[in-house]
mmCIF file of C-alpha atoms in Angstrom:
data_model
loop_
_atom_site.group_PDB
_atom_site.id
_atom_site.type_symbol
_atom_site.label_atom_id
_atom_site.label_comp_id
_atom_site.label_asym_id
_atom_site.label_seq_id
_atom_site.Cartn_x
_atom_site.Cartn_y
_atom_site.Cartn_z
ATOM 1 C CA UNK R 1 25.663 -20.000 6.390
ATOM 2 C CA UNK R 2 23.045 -17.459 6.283
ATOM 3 C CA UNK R 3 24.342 -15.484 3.763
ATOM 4 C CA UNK R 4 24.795 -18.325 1.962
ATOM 5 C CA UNK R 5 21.099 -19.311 2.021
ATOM 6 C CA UNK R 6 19.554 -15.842 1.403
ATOM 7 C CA UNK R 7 22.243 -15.848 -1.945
ATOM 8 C CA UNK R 8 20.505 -19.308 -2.874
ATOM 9 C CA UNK R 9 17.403 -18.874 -2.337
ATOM 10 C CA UNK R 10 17.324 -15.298 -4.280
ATOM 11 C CA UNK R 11 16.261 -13.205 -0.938
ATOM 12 C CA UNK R 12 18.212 -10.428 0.537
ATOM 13 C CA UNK R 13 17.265 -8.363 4.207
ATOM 14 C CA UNK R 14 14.677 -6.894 2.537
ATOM 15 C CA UNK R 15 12.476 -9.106 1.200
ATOM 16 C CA UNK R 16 12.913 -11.551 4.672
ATOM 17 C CA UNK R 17 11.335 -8.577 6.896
ATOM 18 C CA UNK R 18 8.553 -7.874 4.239
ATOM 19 C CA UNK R 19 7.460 -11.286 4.316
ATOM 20 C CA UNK R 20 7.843 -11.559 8.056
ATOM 21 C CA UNK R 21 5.718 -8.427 8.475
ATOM 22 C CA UNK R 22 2.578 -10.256 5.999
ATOM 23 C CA UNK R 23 3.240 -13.301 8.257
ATOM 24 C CA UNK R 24 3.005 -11.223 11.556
ATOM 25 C CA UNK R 25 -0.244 -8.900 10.168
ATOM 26 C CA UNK R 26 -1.664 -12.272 8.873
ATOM 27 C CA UNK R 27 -0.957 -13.395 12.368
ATOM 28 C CA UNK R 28 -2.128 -10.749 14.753
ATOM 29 C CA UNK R 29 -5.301 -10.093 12.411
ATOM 30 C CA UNK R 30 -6.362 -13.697 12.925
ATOM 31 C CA UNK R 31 -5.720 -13.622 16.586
ATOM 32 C CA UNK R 32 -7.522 -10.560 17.151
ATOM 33 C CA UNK R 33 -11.027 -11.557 15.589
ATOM 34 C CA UNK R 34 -10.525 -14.794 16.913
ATOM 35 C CA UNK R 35 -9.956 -13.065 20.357
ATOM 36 C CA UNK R 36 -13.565 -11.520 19.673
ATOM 37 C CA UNK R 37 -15.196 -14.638 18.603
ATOM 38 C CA UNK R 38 -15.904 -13.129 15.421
ATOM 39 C CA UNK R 39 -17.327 -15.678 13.220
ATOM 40 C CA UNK R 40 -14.789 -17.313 10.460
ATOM 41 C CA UNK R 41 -12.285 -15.350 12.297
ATOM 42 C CA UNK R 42 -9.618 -16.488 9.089
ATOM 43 C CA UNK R 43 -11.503 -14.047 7.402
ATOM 44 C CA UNK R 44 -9.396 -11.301 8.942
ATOM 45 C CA UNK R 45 -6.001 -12.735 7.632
ATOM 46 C CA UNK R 46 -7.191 -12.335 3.673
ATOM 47 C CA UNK R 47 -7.062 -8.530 3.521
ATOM 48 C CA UNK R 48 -3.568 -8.756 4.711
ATOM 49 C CA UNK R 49 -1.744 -9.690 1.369
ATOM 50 C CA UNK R 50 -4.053 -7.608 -0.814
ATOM 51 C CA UNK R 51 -3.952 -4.380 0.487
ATOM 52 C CA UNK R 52 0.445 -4.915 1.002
ATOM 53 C CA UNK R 53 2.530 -2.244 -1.193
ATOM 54 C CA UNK R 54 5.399 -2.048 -2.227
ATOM 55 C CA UNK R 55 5.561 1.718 -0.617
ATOM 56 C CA UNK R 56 4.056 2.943 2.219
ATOM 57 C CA UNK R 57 1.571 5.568 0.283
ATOM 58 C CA UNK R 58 0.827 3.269 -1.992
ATOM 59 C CA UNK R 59 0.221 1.044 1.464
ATOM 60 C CA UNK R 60 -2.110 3.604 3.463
ATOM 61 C CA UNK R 61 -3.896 4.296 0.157
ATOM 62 C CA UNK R 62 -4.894 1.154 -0.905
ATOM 63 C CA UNK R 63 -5.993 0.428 2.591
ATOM 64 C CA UNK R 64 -8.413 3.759 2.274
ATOM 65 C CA UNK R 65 -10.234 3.163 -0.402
ATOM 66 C CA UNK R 66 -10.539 -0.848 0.880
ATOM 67 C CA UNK R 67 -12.257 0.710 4.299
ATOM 68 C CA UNK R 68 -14.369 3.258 2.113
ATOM 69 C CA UNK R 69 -15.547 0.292 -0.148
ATOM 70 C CA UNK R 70 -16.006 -2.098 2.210
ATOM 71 C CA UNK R 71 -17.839 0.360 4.130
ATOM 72 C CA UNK R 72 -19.916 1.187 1.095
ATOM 73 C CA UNK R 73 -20.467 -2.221 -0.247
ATOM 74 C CA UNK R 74 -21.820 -3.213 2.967
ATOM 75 C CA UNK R 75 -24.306 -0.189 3.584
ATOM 76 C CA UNK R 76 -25.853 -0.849 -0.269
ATOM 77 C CA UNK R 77 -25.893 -4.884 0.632
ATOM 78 C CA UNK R 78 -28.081 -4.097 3.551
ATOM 79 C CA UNK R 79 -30.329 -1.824 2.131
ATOM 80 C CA UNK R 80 -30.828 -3.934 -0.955
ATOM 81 C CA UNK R 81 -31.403 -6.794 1.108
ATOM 82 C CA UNK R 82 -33.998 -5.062 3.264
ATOM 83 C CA UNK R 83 -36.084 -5.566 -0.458
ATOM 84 C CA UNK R 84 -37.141 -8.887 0.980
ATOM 85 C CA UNK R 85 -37.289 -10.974 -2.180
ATOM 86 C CA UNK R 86 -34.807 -12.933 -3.465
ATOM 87 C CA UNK R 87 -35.441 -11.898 -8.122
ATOM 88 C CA UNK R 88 -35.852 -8.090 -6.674
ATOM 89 C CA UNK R 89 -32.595 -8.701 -4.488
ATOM 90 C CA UNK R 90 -30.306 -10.054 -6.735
ATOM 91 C CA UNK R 91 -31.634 -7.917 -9.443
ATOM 92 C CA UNK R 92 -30.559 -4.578 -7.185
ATOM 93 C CA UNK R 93 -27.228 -6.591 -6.726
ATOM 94 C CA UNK R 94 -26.676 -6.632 -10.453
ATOM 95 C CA UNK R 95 -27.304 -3.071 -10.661
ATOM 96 C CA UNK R 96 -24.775 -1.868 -8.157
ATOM 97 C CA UNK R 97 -21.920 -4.971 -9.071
ATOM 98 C CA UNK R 98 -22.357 -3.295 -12.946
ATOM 99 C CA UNK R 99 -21.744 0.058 -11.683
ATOM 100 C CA UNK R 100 -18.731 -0.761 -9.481
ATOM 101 C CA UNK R 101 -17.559 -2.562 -12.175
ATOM 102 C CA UNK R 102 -17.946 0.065 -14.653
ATOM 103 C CA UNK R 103 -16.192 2.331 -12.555
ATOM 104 C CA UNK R 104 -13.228 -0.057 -11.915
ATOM 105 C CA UNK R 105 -12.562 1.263 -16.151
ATOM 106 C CA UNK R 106 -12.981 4.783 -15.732
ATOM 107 C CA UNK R 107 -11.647 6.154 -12.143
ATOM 108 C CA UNK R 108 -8.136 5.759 -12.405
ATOM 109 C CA UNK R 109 -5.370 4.089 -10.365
ATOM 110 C CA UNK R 110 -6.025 2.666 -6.807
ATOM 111 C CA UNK R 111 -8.795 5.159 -7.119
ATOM 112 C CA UNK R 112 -10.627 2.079 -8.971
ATOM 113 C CA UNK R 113 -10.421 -0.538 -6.509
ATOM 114 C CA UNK R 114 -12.493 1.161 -4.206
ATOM 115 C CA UNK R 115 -15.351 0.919 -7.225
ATOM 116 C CA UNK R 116 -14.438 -2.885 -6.992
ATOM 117 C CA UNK R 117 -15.081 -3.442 -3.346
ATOM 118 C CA UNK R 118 -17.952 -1.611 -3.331
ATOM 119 C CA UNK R 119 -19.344 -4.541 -6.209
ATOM 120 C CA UNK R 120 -17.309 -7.238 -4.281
ATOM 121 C CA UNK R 121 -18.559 -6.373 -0.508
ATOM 122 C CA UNK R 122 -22.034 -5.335 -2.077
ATOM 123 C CA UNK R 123 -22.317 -9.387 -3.661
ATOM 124 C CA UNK R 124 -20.589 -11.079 0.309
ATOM 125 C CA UNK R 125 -23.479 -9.032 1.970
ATOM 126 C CA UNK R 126 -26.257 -10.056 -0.616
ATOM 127 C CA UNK R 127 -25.731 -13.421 -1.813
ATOM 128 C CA UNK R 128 -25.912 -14.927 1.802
ATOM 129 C CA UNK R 129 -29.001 -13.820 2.179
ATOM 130 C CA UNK R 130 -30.674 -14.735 -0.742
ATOM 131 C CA UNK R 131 -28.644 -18.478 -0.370
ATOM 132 C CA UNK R 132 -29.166 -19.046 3.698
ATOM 133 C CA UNK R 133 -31.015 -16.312 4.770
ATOM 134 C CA UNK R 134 -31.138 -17.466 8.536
ATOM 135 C CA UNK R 135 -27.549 -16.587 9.054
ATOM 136 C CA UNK R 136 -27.069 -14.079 6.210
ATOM 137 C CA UNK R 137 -26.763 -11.119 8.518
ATOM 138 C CA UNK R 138 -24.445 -12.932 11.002
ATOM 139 C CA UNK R 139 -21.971 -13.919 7.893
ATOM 140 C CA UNK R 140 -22.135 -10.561 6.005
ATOM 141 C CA UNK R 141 -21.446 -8.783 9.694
ATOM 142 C CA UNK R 142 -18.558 -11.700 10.232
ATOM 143 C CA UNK R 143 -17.087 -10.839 6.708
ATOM 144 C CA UNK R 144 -17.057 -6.541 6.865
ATOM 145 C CA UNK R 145 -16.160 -6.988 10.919
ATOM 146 C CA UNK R 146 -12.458 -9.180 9.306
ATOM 147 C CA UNK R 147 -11.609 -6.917 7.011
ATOM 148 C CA UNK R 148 -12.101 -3.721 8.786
ATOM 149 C CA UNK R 149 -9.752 -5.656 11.429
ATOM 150 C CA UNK R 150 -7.268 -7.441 8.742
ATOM 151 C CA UNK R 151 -7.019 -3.618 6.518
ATOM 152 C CA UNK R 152 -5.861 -1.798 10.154
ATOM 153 C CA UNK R 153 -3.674 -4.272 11.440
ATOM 154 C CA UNK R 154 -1.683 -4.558 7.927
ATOM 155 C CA UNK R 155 -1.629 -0.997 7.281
ATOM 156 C CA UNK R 156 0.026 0.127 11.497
ATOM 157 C CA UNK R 157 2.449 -3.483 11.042
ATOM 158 C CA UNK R 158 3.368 -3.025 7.253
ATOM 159 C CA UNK R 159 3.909 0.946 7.428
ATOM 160 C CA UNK R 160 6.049 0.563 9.588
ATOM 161 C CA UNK R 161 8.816 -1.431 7.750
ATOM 162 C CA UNK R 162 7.465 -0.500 4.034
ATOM 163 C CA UNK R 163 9.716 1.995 2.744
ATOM 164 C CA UNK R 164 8.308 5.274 1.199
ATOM 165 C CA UNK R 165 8.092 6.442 -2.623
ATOM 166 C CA UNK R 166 10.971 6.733 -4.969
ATOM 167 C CA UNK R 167 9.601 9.628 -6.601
ATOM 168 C CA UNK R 168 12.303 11.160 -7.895
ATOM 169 C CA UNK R 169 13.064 7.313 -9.461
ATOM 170 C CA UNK R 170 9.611 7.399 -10.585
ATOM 171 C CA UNK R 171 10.031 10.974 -12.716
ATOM 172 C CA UNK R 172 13.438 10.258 -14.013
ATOM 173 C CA UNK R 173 11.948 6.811 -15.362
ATOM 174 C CA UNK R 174 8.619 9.003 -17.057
ATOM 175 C CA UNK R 175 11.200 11.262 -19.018
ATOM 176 C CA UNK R 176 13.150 8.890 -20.062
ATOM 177 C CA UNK R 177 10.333 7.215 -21.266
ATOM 178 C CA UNK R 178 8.972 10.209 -22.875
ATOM 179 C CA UNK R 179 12.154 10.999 -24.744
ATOM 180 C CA UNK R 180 12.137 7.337 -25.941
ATOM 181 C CA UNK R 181 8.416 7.297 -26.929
ATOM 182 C CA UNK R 182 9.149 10.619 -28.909
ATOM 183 C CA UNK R 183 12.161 8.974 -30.979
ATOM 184 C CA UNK R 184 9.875 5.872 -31.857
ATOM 185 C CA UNK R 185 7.332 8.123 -32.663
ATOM 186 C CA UNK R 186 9.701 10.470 -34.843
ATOM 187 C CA UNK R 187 11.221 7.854 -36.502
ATOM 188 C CA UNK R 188 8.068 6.136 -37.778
ATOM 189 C CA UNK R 189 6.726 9.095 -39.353
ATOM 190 C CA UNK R 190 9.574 9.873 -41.102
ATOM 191 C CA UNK R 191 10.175 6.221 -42.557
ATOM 192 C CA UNK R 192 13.775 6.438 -41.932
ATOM 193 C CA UNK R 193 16.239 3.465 -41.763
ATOM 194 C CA UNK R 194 15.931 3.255 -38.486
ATOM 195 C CA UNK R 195 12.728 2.768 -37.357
ATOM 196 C CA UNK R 196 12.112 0.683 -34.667
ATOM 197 C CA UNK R 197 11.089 -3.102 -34.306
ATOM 198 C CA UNK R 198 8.067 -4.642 -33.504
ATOM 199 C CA UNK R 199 9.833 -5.546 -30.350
ATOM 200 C CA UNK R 200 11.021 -1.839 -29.733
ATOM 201 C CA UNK R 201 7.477 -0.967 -29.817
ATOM 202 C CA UNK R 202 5.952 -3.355 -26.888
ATOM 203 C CA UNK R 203 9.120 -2.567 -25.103
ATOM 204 C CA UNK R 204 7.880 0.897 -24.976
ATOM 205 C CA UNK R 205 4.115 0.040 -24.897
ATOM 206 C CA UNK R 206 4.765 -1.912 -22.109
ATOM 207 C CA UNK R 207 6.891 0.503 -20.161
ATOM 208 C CA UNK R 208 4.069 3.059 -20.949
ATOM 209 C CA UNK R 209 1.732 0.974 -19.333
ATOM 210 C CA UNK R 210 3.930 0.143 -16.353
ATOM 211 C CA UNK R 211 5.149 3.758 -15.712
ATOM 212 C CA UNK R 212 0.792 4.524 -15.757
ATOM 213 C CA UNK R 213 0.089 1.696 -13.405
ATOM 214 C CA UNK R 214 2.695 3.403 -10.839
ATOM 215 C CA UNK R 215 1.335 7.006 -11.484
ATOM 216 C CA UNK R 216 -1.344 6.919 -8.164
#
């Protein structure tokens, strides 16, 4: 009857233990800051299903650069808030949110989203304080202290049970790809009968793009 389900529903063995490992890290990261009375302890349970990869470098790398930024973020929040008035503040958050999210284009890979929480983490810290600024330092503590929790209980549960790379997958994919892209691109120059579709050519776009995206 099991069997039967997983067939139906479209899941297989796999799939079942990687969402039962989200559910426990969602779990365990909520019970934890709630265990230290951290404020808006939920908090904790939204790094879980962000920083979740599909392998397990991809898994402790990600998590990395989410610590770094975080880390980051919150260090330039503070000090911009220590400007004490709300135009300078959110003027010095503008500056630092355009940076991160100029970087986010350039630095490649998961390199990038460290850029982004460093913008992100920079805005939770600030914005608080310029909005209620009686609690602002409670809630930006709150926020850093839940994700520092939710990153390293996701990252021990998930890497244990997230396989590793399939690099050698990965490189026979990129030459195939290669080959292909070379054929298109021979093809087209020499006008020939058979030169490929529009179709052909976002097939290949698309895989080019896809095979980048993987290439952390």
């Amino acid at each position: 009857m099991l069997a039967t389900l997983m067939r139906w529903s479209g899941l297989d063995r796999a799939a079942l233990l990687h969402a039962a490992g989200l559910a426990g890290s969602a779990w365990l990261a909520f019970a934890i800051a709630a265990s230290l009375h951290i404020q808006n302890a939920y908090w904790a349970a939204m790094p879980v299903f962000v920083v979740a990869q599909a392998s397990r470098g991809l898994l402790i790398e990600r998590a990395f650069y989410r610590l770094v930024g975080t880390a980051l973020g919150a260090a330039l929040g503070f000090a911009v808030v220590r400007a004490g008035h709300p135009v300078v503040e959110l003027a010095l958050l503008a500056c630092v949110v355009a940076v991160g999210a100029g970087l986010t284009h350039i630095l490649r890979g998961v390199h990038s989203y460290g850029a982004f929480m460093v913008g992100m983490t920079a805005a939770v810290v600030v914005l608080p304080s310029v909005l209620a600024p009686q609690h602002a330092t409670e809630i930006a503590v709150a926020r850093v202290e839940c994700t520092f929790i939710g990153v390293l209980v996701v990252t021990l549960v998930m890497g244990l049970i997230t396989p590793g790379s399939r690099r050698d997958a990965f490189y026979r994919r990129a030459r195939k790809l290669a080959a292909d892209a070379v054929g298109f691109a021979a093809a087209a120059a020499e006008g020939t009968a058979g030169v490929p579709s529009q179709a052909d050519e976002r097939a290949v776009l698309g895989e080019i793009a896809d095979v980048d995206a993987l290439a952390v």
